[in-house]
PDB file of C-alpha atoms in Angstrom:
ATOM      1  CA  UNK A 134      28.712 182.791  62.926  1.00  0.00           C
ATOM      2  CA  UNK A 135      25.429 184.763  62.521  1.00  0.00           C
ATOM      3  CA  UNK A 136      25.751 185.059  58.676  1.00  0.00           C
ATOM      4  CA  UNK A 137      26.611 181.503  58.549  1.00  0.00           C
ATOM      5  CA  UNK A 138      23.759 180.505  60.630  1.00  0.00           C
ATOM      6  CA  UNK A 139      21.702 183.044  57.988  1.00  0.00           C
ATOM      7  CA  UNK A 140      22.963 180.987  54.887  1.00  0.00           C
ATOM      8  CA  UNK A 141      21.684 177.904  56.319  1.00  0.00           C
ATOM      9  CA  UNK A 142      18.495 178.906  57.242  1.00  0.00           C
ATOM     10  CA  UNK A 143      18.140 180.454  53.481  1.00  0.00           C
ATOM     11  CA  UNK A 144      19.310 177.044  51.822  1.00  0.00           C
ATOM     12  CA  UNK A 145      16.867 175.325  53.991  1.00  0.00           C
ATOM     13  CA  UNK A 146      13.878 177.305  52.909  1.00  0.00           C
ATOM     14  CA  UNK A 147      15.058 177.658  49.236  1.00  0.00           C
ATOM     15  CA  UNK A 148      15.008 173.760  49.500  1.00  0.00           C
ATOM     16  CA  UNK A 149      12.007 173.542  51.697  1.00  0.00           C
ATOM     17  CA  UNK A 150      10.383 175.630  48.845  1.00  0.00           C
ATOM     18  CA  UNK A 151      11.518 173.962  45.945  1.00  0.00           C
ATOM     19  CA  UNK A 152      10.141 170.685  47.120  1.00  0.00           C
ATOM     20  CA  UNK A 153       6.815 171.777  47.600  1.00  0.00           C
ATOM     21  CA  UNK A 154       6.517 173.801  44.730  1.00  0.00           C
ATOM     22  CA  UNK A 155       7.566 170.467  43.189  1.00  0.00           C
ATOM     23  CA  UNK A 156       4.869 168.417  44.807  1.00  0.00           C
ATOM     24  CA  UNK A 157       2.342 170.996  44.063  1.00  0.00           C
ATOM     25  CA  UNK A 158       3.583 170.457  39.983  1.00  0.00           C
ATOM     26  CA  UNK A 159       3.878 166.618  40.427  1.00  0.00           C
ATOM     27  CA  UNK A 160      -0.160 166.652  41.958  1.00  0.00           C
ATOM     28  CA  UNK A 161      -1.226 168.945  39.100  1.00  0.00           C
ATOM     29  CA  UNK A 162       0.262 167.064  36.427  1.00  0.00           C
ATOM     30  CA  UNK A 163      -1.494 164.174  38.065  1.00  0.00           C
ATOM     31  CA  UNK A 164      -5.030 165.682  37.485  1.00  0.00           C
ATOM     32  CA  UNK A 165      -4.432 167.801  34.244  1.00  0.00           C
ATOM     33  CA  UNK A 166      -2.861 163.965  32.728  1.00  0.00           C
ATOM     34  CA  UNK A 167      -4.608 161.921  30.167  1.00  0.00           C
ATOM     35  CA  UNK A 168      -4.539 159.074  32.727  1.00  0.00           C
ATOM     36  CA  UNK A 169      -7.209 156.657  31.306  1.00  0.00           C
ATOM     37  CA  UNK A 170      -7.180 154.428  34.811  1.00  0.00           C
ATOM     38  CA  UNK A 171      -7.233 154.722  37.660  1.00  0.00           C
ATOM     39  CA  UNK A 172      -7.442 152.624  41.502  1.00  0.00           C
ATOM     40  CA  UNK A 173     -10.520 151.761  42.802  1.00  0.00           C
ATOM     41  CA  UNK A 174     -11.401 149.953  45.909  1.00  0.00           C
ATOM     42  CA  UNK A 175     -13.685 146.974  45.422  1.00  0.00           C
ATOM     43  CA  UNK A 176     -16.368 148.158  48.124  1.00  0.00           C
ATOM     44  CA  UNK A 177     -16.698 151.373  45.368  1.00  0.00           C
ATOM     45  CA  UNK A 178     -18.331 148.649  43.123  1.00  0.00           C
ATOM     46  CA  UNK A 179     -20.062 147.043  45.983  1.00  0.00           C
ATOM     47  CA  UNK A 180     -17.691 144.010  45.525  1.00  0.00           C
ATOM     48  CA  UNK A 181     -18.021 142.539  48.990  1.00  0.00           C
ATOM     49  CA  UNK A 182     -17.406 138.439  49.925  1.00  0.00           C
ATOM     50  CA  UNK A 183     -16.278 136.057  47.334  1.00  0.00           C
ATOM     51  CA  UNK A 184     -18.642 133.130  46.805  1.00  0.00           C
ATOM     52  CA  UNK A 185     -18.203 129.542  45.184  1.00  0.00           C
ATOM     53  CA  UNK A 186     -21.463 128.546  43.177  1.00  0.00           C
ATOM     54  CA  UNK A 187     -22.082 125.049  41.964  1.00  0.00           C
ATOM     55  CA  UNK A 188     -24.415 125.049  38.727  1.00  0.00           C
ATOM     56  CA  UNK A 189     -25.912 122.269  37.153  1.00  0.00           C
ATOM     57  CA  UNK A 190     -27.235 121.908  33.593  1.00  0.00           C
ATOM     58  CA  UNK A 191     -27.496 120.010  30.197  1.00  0.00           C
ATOM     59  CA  UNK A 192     -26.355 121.090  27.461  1.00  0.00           C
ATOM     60  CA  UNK A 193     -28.251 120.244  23.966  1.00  0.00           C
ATOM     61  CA  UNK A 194     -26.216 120.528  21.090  1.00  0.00           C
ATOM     62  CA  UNK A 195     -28.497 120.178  18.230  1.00  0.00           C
ATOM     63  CA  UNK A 196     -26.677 119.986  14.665  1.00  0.00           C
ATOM     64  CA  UNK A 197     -29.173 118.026  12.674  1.00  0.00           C
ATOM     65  CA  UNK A 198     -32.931 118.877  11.228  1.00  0.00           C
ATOM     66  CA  UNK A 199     -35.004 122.672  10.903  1.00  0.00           C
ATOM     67  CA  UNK A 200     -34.442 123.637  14.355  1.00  0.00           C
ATOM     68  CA  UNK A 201     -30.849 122.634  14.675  1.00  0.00           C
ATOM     69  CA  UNK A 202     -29.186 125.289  17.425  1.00  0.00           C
ATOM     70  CA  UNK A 203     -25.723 124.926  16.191  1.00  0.00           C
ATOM     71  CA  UNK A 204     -24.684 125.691  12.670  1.00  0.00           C
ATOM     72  CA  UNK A 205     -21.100 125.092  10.432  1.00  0.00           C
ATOM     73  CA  UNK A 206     -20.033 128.424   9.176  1.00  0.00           C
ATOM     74  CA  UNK A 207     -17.110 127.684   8.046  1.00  0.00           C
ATOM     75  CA  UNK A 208     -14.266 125.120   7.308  1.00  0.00           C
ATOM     76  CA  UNK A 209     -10.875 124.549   5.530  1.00  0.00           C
ATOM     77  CA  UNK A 210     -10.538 122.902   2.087  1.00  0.00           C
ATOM     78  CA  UNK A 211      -8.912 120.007   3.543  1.00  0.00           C
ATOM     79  CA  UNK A 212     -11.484 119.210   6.832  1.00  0.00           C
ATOM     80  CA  UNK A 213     -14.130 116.995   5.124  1.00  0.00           C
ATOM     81  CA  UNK A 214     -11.122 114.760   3.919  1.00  0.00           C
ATOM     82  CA  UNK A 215      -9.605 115.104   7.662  1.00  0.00           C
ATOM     83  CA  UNK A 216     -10.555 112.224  10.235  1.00  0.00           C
ATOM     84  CA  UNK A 217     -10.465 114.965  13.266  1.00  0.00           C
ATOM     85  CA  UNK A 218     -12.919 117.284  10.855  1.00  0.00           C
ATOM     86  CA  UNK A 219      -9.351 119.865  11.608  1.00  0.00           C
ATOM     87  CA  UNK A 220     -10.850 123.337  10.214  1.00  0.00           C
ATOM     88  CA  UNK A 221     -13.933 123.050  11.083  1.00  0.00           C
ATOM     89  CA  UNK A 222     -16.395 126.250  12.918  1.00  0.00           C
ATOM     90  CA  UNK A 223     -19.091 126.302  14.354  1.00  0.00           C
ATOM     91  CA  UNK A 224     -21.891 128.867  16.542  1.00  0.00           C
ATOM     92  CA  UNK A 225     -24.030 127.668  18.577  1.00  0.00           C
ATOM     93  CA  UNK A 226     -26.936 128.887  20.616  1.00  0.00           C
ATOM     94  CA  UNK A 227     -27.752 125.971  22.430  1.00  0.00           C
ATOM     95  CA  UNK A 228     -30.611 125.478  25.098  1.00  0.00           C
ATOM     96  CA  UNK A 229     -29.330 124.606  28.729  1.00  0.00           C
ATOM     97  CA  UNK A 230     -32.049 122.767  30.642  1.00  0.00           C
ATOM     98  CA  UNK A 231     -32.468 121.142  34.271  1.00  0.00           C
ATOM     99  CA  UNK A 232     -32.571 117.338  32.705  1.00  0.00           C
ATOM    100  CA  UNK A 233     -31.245 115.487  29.933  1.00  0.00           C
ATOM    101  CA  UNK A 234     -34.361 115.597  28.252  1.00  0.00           C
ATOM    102  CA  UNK A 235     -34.787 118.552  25.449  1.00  0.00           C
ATOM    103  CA  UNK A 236     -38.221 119.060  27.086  1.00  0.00           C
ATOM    104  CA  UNK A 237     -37.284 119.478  31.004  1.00  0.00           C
ATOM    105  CA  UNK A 238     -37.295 123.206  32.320  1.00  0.00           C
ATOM    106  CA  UNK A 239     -34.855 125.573  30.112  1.00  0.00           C
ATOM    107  CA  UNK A 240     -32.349 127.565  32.747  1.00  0.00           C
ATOM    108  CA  UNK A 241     -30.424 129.583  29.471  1.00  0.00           C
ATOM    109  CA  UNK A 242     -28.423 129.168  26.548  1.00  0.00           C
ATOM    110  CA  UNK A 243     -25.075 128.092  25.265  1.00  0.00           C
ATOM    111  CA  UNK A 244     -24.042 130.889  22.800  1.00  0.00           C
ATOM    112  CA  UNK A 245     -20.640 131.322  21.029  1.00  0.00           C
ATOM    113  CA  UNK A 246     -18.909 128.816  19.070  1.00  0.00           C
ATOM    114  CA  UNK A 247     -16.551 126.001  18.835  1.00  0.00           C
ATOM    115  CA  UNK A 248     -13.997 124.870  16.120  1.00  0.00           C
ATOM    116  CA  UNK A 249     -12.109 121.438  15.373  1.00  0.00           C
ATOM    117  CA  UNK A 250      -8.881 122.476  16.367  1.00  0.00           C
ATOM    118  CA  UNK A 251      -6.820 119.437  16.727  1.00  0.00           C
ATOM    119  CA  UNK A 252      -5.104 117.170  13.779  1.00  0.00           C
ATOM    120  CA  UNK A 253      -4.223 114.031  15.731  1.00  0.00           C
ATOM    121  CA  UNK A 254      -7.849 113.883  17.711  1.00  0.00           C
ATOM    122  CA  UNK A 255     -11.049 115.075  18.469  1.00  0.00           C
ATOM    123  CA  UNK A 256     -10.212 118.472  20.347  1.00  0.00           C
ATOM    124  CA  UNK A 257     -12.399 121.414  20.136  1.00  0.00           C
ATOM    125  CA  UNK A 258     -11.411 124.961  20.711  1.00  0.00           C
ATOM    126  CA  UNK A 259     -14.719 126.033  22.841  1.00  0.00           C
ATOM    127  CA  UNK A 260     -15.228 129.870  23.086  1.00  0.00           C
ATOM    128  CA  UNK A 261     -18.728 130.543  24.288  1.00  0.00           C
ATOM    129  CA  UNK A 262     -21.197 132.361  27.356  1.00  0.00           C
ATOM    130  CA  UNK A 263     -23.478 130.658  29.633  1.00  0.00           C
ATOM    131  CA  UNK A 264     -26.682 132.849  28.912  1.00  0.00           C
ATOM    132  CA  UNK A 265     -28.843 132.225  32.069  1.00  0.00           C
ATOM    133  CA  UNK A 266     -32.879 132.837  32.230  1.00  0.00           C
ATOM    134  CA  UNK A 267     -33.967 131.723  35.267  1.00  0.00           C
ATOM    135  CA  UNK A 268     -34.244 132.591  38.681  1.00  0.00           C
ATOM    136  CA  UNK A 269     -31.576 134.806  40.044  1.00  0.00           C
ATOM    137  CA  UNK A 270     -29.233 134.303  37.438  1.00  0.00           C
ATOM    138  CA  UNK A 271     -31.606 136.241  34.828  1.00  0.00           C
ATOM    139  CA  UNK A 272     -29.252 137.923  32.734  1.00  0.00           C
ATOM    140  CA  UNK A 273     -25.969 137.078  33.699  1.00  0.00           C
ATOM    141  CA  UNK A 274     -23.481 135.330  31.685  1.00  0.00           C
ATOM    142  CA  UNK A 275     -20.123 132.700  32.172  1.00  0.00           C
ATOM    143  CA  UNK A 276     -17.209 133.032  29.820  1.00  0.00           C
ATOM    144  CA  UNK A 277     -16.041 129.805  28.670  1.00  0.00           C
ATOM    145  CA  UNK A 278     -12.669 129.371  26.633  1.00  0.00           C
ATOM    146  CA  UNK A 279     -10.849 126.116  26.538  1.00  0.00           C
ATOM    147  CA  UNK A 280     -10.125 122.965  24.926  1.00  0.00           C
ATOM    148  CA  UNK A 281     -12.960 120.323  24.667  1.00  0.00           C
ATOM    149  CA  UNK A 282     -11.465 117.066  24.633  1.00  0.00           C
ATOM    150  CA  UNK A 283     -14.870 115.671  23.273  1.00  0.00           C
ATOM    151  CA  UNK A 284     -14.297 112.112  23.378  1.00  0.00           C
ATOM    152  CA  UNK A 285     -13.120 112.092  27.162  1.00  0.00           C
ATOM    153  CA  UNK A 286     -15.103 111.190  30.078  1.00  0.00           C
ATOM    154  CA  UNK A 287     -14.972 113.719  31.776  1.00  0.00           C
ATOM    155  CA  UNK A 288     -13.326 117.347  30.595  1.00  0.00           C
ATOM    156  CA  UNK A 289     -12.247 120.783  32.063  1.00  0.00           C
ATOM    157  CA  UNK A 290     -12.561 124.143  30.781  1.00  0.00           C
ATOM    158  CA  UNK A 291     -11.535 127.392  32.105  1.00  0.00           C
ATOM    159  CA  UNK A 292     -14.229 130.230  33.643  1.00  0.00           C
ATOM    160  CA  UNK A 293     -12.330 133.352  32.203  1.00  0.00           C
ATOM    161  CA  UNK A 294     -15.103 135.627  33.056  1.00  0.00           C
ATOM    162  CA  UNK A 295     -18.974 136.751  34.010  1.00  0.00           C
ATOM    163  CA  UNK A 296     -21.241 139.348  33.705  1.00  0.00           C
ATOM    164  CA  UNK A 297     -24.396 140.217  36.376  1.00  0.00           C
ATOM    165  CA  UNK A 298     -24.255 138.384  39.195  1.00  0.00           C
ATOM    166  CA  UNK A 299     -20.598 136.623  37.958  1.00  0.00           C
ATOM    167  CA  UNK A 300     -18.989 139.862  37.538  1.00  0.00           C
ATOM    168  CA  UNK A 301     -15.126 139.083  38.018  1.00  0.00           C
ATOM    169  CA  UNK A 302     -16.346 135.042  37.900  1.00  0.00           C
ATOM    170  CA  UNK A 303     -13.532 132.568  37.372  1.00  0.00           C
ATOM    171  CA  UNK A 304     -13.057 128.917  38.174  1.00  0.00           C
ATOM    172  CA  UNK A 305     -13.800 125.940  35.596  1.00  0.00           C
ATOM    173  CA  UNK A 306     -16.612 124.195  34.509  1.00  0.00           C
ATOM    174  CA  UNK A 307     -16.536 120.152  34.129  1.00  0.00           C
ATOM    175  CA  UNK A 308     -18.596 118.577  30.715  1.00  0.00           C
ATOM    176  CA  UNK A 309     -19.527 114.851  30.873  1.00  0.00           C
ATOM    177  CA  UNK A 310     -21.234 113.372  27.706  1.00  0.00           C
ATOM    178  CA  UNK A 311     -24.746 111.716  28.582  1.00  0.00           C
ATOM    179  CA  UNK A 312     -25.621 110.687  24.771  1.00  0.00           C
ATOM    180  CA  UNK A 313     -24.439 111.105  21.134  1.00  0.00           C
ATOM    181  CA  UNK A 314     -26.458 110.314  18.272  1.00  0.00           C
ATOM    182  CA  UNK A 315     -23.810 109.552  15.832  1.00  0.00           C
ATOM    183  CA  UNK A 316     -26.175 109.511  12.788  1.00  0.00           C
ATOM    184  CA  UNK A 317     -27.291 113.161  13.239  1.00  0.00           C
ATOM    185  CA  UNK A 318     -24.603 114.273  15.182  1.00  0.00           C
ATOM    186  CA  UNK A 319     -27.041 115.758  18.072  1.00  0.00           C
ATOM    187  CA  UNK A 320     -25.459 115.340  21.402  1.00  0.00           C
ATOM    188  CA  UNK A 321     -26.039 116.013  25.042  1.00  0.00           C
ATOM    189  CA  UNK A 322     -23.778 117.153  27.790  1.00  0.00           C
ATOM    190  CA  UNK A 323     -23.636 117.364  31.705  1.00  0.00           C
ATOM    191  CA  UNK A 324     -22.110 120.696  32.559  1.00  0.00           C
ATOM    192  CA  UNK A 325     -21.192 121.093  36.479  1.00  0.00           C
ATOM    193  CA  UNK A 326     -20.477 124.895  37.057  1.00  0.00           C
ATOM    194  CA  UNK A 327     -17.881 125.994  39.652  1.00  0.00           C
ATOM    195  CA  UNK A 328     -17.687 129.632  39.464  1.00  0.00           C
ATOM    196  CA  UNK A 329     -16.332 131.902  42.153  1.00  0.00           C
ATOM    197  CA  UNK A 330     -17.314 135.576  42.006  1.00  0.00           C
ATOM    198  CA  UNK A 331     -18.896 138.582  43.716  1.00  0.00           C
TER     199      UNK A 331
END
């Protein structure tokens, strides 16, 4: 009964012994990996309460004259013969200011680009970053992507992202067209802001 109670004991610690010595492996191969990620808590990058902020600008899209702020840089061989303009891309960098009018207080820009993505209407493929100036927003940016339903009252496009003071941003942002000059082209746009973030 003694040597039986012996073997036990011995399988026990053999086992007992194998399992840490195979913790011990599995921790080391942990460290030693070429793990490129790893968990972090969001206090580590001082990620506290999540906010909702309402911004309110207008957009100046300015496609006409010397100082025109968006550009065509390219287009298909087929979009000047397309009613919808299908093909066509532009970049923009266009000023954001507190009032409709070009002169009123500048907040930031509009910078990225848009292109005519749609064959049956006017639907815009808008890929761009709020660029703010002003106040406590100096230097961050909003990451726009959506589609741009331009001849809509009232459209939606996605937040996908933020940098500075919108770091991990999302929500939407709503565009409402105050005027369109459709000689030049030149347009301006209400932009309401919903962004949640950090």
């Amino acid at each position: 009964m003694a040597n039986k109670n012996l073997q036990n004991t011995s399988r026990i610690i053999s086992l007992a012994t194998f399992f840490f010595f195979f913790l011990i492996l599995a921790a080391n191969a942990d460290k030693n990996s070429d793990n490129f990620s790893r968990k972090l808590s969001p206090k580590k990058l001082g990620l506290k309460r999540e906010k909702l902020s309402h911004l309110h600008f207008y957009f100046h899209d300015i496609v006409s004259g010397k100082n025109s702020t968006a550009v065509r840089v390219a287009e298909a061989q087929t979009t000047n013969t397309s009613a919808t303009l299908f093909g066509l891309i532009t970049i923009m960098d266009d000023p954001l200011t507190v009032r409709p009018e070009p002169s009123s207080k500048r907040v930031g820009s509009a910078q990225g680009m848009y292109a005519s993505a749609s064959q049956s209407g006017t639907g815009l493929l808008m890929a761009f970053n709020f660029v703010f100036t002003e106040g406590k927003y100096n230097g961050s940016t909003l990451s726009i992507l959506g589609r741009n339903p331009v001849f809509s009252p009232l459209r939606e496009m996605p937040i996908v992202g933020g940098s500075g003071i919108f770091r991990f941003a999302r929500g939407y942002v709503q565009a409402r067209t105050v005027n369109v000059d459709f000689k030049t082209g030149d347009a301006v746009v209400d932009y309401n802001v919903y962004a949640l973030h950090y």
